[in-house]
Short mmCIF file of C-alpha atoms and ligand atoms in Angstrom, two decimals:
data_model
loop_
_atom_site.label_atom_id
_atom_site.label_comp_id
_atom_site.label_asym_id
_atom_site.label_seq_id
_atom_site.Cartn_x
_atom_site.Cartn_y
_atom_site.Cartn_z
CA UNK A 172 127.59 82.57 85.67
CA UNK A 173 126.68 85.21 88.78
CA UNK A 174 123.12 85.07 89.00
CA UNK A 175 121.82 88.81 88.98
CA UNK A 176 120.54 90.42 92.21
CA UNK A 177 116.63 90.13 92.24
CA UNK A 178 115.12 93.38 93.84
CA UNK A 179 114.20 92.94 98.14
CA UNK A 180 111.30 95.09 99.12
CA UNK A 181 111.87 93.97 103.15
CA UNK A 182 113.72 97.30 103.96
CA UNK A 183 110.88 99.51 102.63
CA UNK A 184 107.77 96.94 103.37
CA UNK A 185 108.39 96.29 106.73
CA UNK A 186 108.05 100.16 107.83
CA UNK A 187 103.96 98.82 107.00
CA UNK A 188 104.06 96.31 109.52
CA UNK A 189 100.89 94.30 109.86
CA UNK A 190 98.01 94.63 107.17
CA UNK A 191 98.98 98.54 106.29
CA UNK A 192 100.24 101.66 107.13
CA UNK A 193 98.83 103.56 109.95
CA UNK A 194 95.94 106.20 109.31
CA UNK A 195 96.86 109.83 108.58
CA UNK A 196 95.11 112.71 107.26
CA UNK A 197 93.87 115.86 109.08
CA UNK A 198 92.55 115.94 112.62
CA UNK A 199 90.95 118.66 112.71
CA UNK A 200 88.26 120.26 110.41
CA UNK A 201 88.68 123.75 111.58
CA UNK A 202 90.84 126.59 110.77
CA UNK A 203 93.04 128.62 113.03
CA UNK A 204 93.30 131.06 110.65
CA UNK A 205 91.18 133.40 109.47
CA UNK A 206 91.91 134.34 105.96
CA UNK A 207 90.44 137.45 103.94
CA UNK A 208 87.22 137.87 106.31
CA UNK A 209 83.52 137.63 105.61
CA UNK A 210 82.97 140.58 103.23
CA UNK A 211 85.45 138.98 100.64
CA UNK A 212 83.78 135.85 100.91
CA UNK A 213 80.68 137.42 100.14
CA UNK A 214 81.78 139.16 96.96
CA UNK A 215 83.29 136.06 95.40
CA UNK A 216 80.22 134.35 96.03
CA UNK A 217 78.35 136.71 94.27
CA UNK A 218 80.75 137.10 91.47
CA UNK A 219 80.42 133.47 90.69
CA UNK A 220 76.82 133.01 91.18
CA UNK A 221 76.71 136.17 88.10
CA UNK A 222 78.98 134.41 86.37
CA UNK A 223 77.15 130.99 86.84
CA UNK A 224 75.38 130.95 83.35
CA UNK A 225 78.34 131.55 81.54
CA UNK A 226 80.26 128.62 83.39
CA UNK A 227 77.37 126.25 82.86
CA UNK A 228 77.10 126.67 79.48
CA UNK A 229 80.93 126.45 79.27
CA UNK A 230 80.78 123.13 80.70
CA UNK A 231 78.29 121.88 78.72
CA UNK A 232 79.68 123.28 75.79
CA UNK A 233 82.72 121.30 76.19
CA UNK A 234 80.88 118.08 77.53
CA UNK A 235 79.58 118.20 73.91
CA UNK A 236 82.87 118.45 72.06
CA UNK A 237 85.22 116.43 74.02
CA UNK A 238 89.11 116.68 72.72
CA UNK A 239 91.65 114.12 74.39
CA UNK A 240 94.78 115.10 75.68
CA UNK A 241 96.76 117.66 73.88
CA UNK A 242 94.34 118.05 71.40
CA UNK A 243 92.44 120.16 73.47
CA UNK A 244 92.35 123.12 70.87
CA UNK A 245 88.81 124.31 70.67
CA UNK A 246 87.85 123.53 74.29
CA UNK A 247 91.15 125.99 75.37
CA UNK A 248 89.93 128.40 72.71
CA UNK A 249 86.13 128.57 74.00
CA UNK A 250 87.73 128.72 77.40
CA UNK A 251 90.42 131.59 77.01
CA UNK A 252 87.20 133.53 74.94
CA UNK A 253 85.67 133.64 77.95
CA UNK A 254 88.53 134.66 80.18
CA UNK A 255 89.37 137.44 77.84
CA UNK A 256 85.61 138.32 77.63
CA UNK A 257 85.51 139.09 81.57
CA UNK A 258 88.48 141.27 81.04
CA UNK A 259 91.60 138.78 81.78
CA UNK A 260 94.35 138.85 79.63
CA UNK A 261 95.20 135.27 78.47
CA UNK A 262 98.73 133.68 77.29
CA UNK A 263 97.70 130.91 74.70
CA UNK A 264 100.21 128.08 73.58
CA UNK A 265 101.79 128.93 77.12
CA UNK A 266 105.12 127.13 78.01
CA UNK A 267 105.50 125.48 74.20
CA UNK A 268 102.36 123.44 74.63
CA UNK A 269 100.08 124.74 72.21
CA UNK A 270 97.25 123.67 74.18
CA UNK A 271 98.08 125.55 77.69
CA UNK A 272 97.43 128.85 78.96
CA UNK A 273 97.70 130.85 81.23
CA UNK A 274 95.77 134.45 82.79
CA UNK A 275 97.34 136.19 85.68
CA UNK A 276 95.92 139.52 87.87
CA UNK A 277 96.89 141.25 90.82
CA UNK A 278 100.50 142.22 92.21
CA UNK A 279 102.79 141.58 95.00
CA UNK A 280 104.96 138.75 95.77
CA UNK A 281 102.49 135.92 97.24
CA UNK A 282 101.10 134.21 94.45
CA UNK A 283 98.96 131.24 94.19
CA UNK A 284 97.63 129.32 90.84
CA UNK A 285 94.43 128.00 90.31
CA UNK A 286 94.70 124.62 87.69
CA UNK A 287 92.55 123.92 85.19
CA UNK A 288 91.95 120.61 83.29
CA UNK A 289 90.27 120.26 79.96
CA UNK A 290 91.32 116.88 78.39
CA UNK A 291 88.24 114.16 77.84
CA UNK A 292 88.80 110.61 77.66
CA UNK A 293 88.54 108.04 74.14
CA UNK A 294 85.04 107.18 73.25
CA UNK A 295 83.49 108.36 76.94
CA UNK A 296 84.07 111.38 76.44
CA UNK A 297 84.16 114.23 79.84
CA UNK A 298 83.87 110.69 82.00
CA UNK A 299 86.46 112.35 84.05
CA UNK A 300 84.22 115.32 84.41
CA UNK A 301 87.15 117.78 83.49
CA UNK A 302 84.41 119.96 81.86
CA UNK A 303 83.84 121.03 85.36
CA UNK A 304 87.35 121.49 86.14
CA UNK A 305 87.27 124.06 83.73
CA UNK A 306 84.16 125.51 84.88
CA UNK A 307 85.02 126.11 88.41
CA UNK A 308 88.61 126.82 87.47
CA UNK A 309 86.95 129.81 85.16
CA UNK A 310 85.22 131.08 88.05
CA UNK A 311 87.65 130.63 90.81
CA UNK A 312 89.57 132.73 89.18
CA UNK A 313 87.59 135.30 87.82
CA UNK A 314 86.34 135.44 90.94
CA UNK A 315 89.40 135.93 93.11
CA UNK A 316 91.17 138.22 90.73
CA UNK A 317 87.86 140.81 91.39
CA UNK A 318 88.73 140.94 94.91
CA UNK A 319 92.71 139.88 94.94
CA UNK A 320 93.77 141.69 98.09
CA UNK A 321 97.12 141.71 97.70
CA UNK A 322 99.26 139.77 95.62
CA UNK A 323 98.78 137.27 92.35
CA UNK A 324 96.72 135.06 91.49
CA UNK A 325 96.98 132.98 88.12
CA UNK A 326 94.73 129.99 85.80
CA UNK A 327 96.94 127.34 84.63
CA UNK A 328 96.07 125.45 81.95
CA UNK A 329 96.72 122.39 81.82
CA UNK A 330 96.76 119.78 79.15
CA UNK A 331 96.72 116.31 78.80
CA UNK A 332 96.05 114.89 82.62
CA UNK A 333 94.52 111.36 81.28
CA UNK A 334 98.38 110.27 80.25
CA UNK A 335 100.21 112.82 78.94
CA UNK A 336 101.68 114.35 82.36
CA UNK A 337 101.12 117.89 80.99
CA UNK A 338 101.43 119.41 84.56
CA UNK A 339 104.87 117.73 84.83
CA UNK A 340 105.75 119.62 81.36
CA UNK A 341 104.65 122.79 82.60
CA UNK A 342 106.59 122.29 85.81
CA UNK A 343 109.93 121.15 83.93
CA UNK A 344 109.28 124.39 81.54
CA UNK A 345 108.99 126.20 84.82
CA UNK A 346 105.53 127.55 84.53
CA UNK A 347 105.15 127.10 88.99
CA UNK A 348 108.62 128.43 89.18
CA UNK A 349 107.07 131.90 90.51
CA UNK A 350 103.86 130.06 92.11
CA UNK A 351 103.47 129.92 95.77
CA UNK A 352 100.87 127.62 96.28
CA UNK A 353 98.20 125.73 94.23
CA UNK A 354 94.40 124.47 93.72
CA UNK A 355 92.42 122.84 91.48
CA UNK A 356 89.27 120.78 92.63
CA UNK A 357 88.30 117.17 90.67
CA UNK A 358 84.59 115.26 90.25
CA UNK A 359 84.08 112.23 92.47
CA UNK A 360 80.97 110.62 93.89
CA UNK A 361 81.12 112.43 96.83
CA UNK A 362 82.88 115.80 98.92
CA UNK A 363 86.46 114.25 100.20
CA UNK A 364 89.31 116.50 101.15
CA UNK A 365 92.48 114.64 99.01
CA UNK A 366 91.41 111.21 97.97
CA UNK A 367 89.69 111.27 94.31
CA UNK A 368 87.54 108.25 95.05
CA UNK A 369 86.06 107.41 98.53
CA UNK A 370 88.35 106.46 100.97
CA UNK A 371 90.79 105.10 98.71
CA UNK A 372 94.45 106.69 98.45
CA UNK A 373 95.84 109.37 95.46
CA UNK A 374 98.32 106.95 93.76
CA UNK A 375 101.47 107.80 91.75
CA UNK A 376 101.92 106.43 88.85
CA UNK A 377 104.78 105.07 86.48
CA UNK A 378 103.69 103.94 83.03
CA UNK A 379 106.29 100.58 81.21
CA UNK A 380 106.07 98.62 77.87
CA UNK A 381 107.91 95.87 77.57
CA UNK A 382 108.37 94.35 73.79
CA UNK A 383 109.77 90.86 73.83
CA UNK A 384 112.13 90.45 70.70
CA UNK A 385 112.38 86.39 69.70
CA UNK A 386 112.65 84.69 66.07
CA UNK A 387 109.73 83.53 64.03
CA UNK A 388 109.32 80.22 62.77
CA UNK A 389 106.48 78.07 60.86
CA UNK A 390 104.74 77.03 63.94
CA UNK A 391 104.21 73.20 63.12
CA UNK A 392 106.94 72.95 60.37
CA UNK A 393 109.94 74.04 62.43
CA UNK A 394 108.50 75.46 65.90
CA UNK A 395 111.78 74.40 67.92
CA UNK A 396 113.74 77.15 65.18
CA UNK A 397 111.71 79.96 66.97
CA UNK A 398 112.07 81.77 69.89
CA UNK A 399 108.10 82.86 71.06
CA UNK A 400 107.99 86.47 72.40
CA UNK A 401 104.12 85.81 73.42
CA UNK A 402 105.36 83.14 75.59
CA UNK A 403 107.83 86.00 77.45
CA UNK A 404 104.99 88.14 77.39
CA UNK A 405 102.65 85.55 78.86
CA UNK A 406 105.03 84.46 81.57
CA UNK A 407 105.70 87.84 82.23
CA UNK A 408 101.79 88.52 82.92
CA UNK A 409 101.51 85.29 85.04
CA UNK A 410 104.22 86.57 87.09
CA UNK A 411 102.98 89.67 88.03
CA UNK A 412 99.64 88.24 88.47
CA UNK A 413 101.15 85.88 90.76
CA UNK A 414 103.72 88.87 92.81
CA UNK A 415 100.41 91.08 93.29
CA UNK A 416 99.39 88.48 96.32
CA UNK A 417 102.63 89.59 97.94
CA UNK A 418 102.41 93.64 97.26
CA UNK A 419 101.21 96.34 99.79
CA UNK A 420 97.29 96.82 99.84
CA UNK A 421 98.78 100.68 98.49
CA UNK A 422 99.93 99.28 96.03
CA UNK A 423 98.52 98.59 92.27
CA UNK A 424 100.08 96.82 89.09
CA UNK A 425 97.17 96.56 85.80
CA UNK A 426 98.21 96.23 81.90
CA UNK A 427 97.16 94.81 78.96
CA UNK A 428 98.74 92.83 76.30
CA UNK A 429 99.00 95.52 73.14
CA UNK A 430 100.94 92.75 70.50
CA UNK A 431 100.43 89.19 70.49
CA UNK A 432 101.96 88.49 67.59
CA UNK A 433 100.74 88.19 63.74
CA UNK A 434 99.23 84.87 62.61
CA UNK A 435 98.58 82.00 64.77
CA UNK A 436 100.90 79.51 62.71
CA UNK A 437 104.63 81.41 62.75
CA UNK A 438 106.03 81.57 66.40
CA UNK A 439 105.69 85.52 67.22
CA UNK A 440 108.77 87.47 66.45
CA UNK A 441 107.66 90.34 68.55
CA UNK A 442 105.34 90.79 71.23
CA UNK A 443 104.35 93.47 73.64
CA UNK A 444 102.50 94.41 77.07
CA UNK A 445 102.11 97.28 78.62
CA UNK A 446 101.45 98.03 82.89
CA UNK A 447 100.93 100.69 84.97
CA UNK A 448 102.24 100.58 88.07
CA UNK A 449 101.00 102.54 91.36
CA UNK A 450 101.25 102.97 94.89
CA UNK A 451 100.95 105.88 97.32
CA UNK A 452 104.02 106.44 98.36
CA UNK A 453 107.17 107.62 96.28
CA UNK A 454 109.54 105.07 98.18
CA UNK A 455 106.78 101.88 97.76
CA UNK A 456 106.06 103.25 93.70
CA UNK A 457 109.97 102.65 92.88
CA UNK A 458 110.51 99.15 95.02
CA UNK A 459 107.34 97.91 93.04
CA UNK A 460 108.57 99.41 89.26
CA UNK A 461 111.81 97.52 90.42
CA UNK A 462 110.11 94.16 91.06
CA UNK A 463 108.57 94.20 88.04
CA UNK A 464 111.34 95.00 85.52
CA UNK A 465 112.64 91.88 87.41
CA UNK A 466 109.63 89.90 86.28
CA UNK A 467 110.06 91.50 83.09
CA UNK A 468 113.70 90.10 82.32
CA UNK A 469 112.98 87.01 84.05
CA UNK A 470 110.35 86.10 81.51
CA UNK A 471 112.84 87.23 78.35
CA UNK A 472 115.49 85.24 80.16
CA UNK A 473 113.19 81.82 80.57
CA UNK A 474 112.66 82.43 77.21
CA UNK A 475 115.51 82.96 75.35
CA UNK A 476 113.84 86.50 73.87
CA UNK A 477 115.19 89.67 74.01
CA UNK A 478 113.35 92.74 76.02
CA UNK A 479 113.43 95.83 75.16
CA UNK A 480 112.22 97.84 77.83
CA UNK A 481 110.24 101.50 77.43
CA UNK A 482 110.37 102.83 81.29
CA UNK A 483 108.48 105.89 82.14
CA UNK A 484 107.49 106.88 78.31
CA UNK A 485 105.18 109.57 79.91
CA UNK A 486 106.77 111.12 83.21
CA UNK A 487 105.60 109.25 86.74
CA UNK A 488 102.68 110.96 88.48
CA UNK A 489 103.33 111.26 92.30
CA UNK A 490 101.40 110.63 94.96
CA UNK A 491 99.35 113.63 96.05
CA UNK A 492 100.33 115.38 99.00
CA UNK A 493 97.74 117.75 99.80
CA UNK A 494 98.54 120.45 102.46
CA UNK A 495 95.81 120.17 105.25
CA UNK A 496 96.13 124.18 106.14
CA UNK A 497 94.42 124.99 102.73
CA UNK A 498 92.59 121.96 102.71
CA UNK A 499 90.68 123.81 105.94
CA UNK A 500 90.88 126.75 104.12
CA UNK A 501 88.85 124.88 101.25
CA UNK A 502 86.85 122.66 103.63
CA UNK A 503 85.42 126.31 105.66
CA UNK A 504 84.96 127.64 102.10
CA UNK A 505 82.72 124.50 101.04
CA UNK A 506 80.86 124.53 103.94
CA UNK A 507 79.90 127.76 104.09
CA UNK A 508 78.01 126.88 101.11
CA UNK A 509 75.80 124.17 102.80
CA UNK A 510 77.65 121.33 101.75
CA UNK A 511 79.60 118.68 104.39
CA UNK A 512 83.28 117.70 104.23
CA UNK A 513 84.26 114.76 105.99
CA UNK A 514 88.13 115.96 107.23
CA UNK A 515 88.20 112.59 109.84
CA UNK A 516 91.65 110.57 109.31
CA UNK A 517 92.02 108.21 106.98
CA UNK A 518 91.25 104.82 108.92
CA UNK A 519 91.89 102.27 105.27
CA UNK A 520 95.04 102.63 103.22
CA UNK A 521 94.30 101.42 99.66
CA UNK A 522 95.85 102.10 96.06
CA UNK A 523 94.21 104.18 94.08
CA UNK A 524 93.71 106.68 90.72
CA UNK A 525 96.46 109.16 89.66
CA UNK A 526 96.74 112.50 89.06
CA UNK A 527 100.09 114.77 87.56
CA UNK A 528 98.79 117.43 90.29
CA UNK A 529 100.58 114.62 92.28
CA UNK A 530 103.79 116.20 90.75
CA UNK A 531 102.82 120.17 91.60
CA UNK A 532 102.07 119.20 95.06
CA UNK A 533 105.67 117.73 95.77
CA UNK A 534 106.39 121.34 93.69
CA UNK A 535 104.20 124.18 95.82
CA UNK A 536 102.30 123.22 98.98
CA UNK A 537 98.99 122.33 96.90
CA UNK A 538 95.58 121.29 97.00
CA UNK A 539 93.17 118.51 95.46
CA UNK A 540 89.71 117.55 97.25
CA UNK A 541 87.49 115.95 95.34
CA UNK A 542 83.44 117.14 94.54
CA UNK A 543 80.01 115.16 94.66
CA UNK A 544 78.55 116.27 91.49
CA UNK A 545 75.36 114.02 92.11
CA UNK A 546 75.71 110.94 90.26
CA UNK A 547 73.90 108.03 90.84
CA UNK A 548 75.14 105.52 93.40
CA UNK A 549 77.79 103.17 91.74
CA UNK A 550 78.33 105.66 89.11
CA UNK A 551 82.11 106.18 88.60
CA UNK A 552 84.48 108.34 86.97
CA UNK A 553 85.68 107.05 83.81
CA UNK A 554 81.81 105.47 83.27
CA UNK A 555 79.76 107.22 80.36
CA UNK A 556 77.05 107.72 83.04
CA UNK A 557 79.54 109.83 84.85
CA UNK A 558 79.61 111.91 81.75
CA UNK A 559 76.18 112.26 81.58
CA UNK A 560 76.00 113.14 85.24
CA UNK A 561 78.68 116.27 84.31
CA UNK A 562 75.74 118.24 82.48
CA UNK A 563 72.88 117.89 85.14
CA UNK A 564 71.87 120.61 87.48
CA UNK A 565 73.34 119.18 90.80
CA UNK A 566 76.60 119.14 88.70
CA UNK A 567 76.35 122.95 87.77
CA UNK A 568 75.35 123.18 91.79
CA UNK A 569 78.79 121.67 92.55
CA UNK A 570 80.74 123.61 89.98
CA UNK A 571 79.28 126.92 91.39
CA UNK A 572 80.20 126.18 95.08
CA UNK A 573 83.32 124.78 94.88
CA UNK A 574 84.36 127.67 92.24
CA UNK A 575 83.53 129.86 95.48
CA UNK A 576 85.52 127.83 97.89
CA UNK A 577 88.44 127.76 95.25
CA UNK A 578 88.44 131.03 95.15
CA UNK A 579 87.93 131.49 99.22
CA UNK A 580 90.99 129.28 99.34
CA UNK A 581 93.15 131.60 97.08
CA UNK A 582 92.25 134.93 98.76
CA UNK A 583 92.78 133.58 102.04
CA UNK A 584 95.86 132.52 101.42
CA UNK A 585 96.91 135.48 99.78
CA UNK A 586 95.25 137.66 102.78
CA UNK A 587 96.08 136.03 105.89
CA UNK A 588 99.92 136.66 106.32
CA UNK A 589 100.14 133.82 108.74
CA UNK A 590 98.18 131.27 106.88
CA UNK A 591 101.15 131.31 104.28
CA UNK A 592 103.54 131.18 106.84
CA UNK A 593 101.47 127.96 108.18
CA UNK A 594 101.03 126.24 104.78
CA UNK A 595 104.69 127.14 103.81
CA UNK A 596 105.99 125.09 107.55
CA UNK A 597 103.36 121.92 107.12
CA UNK A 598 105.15 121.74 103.32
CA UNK A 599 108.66 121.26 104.78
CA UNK A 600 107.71 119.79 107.40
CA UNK A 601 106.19 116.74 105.13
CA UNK A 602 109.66 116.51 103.21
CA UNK A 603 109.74 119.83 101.31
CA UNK A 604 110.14 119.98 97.80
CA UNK A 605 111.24 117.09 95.77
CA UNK A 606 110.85 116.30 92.28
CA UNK A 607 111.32 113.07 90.29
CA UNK A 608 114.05 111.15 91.00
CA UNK A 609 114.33 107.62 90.36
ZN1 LIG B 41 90.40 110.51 84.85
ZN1 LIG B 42 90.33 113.34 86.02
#
């Protein structure tokens, strides 16, 4: 028998030579370029600050009727009513997915999209905070398409970013296939440029399940008839408990068990457990998947089971690779409002959340910086006092200042001739565009 060739992660790992990969981010937090020019600043900030009780009480209205991914039908509805109530023109059930949209003004070729998200989690509800998404999405664009020098600018809505990869959908439907270049802005502890949480890196993400197929047997009667699939499930979960002390710190592997079999006295017939696996670079994501599919056999093998294997049942997320030209852009926009960005490099390397905007930023040079919205120190995304922290006043603060710098970012780029022509160079020069490919 030829033993099968186990996965070697030397060739990749060793480019992170001792404890990490260097630090990289952007070195400088000012602008060469000077986009549209004070006056057009000025009006956006005044067309969001009238619109700022309407986008308030849009993002509390949806903080009270949260709707999980894809079934995002009434929070798209209340948000397209009030899109099409300030005069935009909105395409519901865009792309095939009945709960995206999308609103587009101006003319000329440069255009650049604005992303919404809408989707709440189970039980926590906005914990995520993509009530304010919406919100400063909403005015972004309303905003920018009042003053929209030249060229297009458009809302994309976007379903399902808690698991269901709707920006990937959109992409493969080709709904950025005319975009230029992208922003949406997410709710963290604290004012970053890229990272979602602190230091900490924007992971991608690939999603398995792997259901272990043995034979059931009375468990004391005739336990040496069965073969246990819990067993290759547990082995399986030891294993990758045991591989994580020799993975990059970039790097992160979590899952659950979702079947442990029926009754405690037959020898399971089936079992299941399912893992996400991340890291922040494409290259490191698909060494790791490998390593554990390797685990996974391993453990049907040692077992005698069978595994059935369920790779990538919602698309991989990549890592985000936010262009630092409009992250300045962004950064002036947000400062101008009072508020401090930290644009230092990043000195730790660490694993960290996903998001599919991962996937439009390897599309269209994009954007992704992250916004304080006040909460309480140790207070989370994905906690229900992060939720709660969504509706309060310093959160409405945020939404109203960043939807100004969102839309600062979109008219600059769309008004400063050689700010495209500097955000179009930094995206090839970081590898261009590349889509999934495993
Ligand atoms: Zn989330
Ligand atoms: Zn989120």
């Amino acid at each position: 028998m030829t033993a099968r060739t186990v996965t070697d992660p030397l060739a990749v790992y060793s480019a992170f030579g001792r404890g990490g990969a260097a630090a990289e981010g952007p070195r400088t937090a000012q602008s060469a370029y000077r986009g549209a020019g004070e006056d057009v600043h000025r009006a956006l900030a005044e067309r969001v600050e009238r619109l700022r009780p309407a986008l308030v009480e849009l993002a509390r209205d949806l903080h009270a009727h949260p709707e999980i991914g894809f079934q995002e039908h009434r929070s798209v509805a209340r948000i397209a009513d009030l899109l099409e109530a300030e005069g935009a023109r909105v395409e519901r059930g865009a792309w095939d997915l009945p709960t995206a949209f999308r609103a587009t003004s101006g003319e000329g070729p440069a255009h650049f999209a604005i992303v919404a998200e809408y989707d709440a989690l189970p039980e926590i509800g906005h914990a995520c905070g993509h009530n304010i998404i919406a919100g400063i999405a909403v005015g972004a664009f309303l905003a920018a398409s009042s003053v929209v020098p030249e060229g297009r600018v458009s809302i994309i809505g976007a379903p399902a970013e808690e698991g269901g990869a709707g920006k990937e959908l959109i992409l493969r439907a080709g709904g950025f296939d005319d975009v230029d270049a992208a922003g949406m802005v997410h709710p963290s502890v604290g004012d970053e440029v890229s990272p979602i949480y602190g230091a900490g890196g924007t992971s991608g993400v690939r999603r398995l399940t792997a259901t272990y197929h043995g034979r059931a047997g009375h468990a004391a009667l005739s336990p040496y008839l069965g073969l246990n699939a819990l067993d290759a499930v547990v082995t399986a979960y030891q294993s990758i408990a045991q591989l994580r002390q020799h993975i990059l710190p970039i790097d992160r592997i979590h899952g659950i068990i979702t079947d442990g079999g029926a009754a405690a006295n037959v020898v399971p017939e089936r079992a299941s457990v399912e893992f996400l696996v991340r890291s922040t670079e494409i290259d490191t994501l698909n060494v790791l998947v490998d390593r554990v599919v390797d685990i996974l056999e391993a453990a049907a093998l040692s077992t005698g089971t069978r595994l059935e294997l369920d790779l990538d049942f919602v698309p991989p997320y990549l890592p985000l690779r936010p262009n630092v030209e409009l992250t300045k852009r962004w950064a002036s926009g947000l400062t101008a409002r009072g508020r401090t960005v930290p644009l230092e490099p990043r000195t730790v390397r660490q694993g960290g959340p996903s998001t599919d905007m991962g996937n439009v930023s390897w599309f269209v040079p994009a954007i992704h910086p992250a916004l304080g919205l006040g909460a309480a120190s140790g207070v989370l995304p994905h906690n229900a006092g992060f939720a709660a922290s969504t509706v309060q006043e310093p959160a409405f603060d945020a939404l109203v200042d960043a939807a100004i710098a969102l839309a600062g970012t979109a008219v600059d780029y769309l008004a400063d001739q050689d700010l495209r022509a500097a955000v179009t160079a930094e995206f090839e020069a970081s590898g261009g565009r590349r889509r999934w490919v495993q």
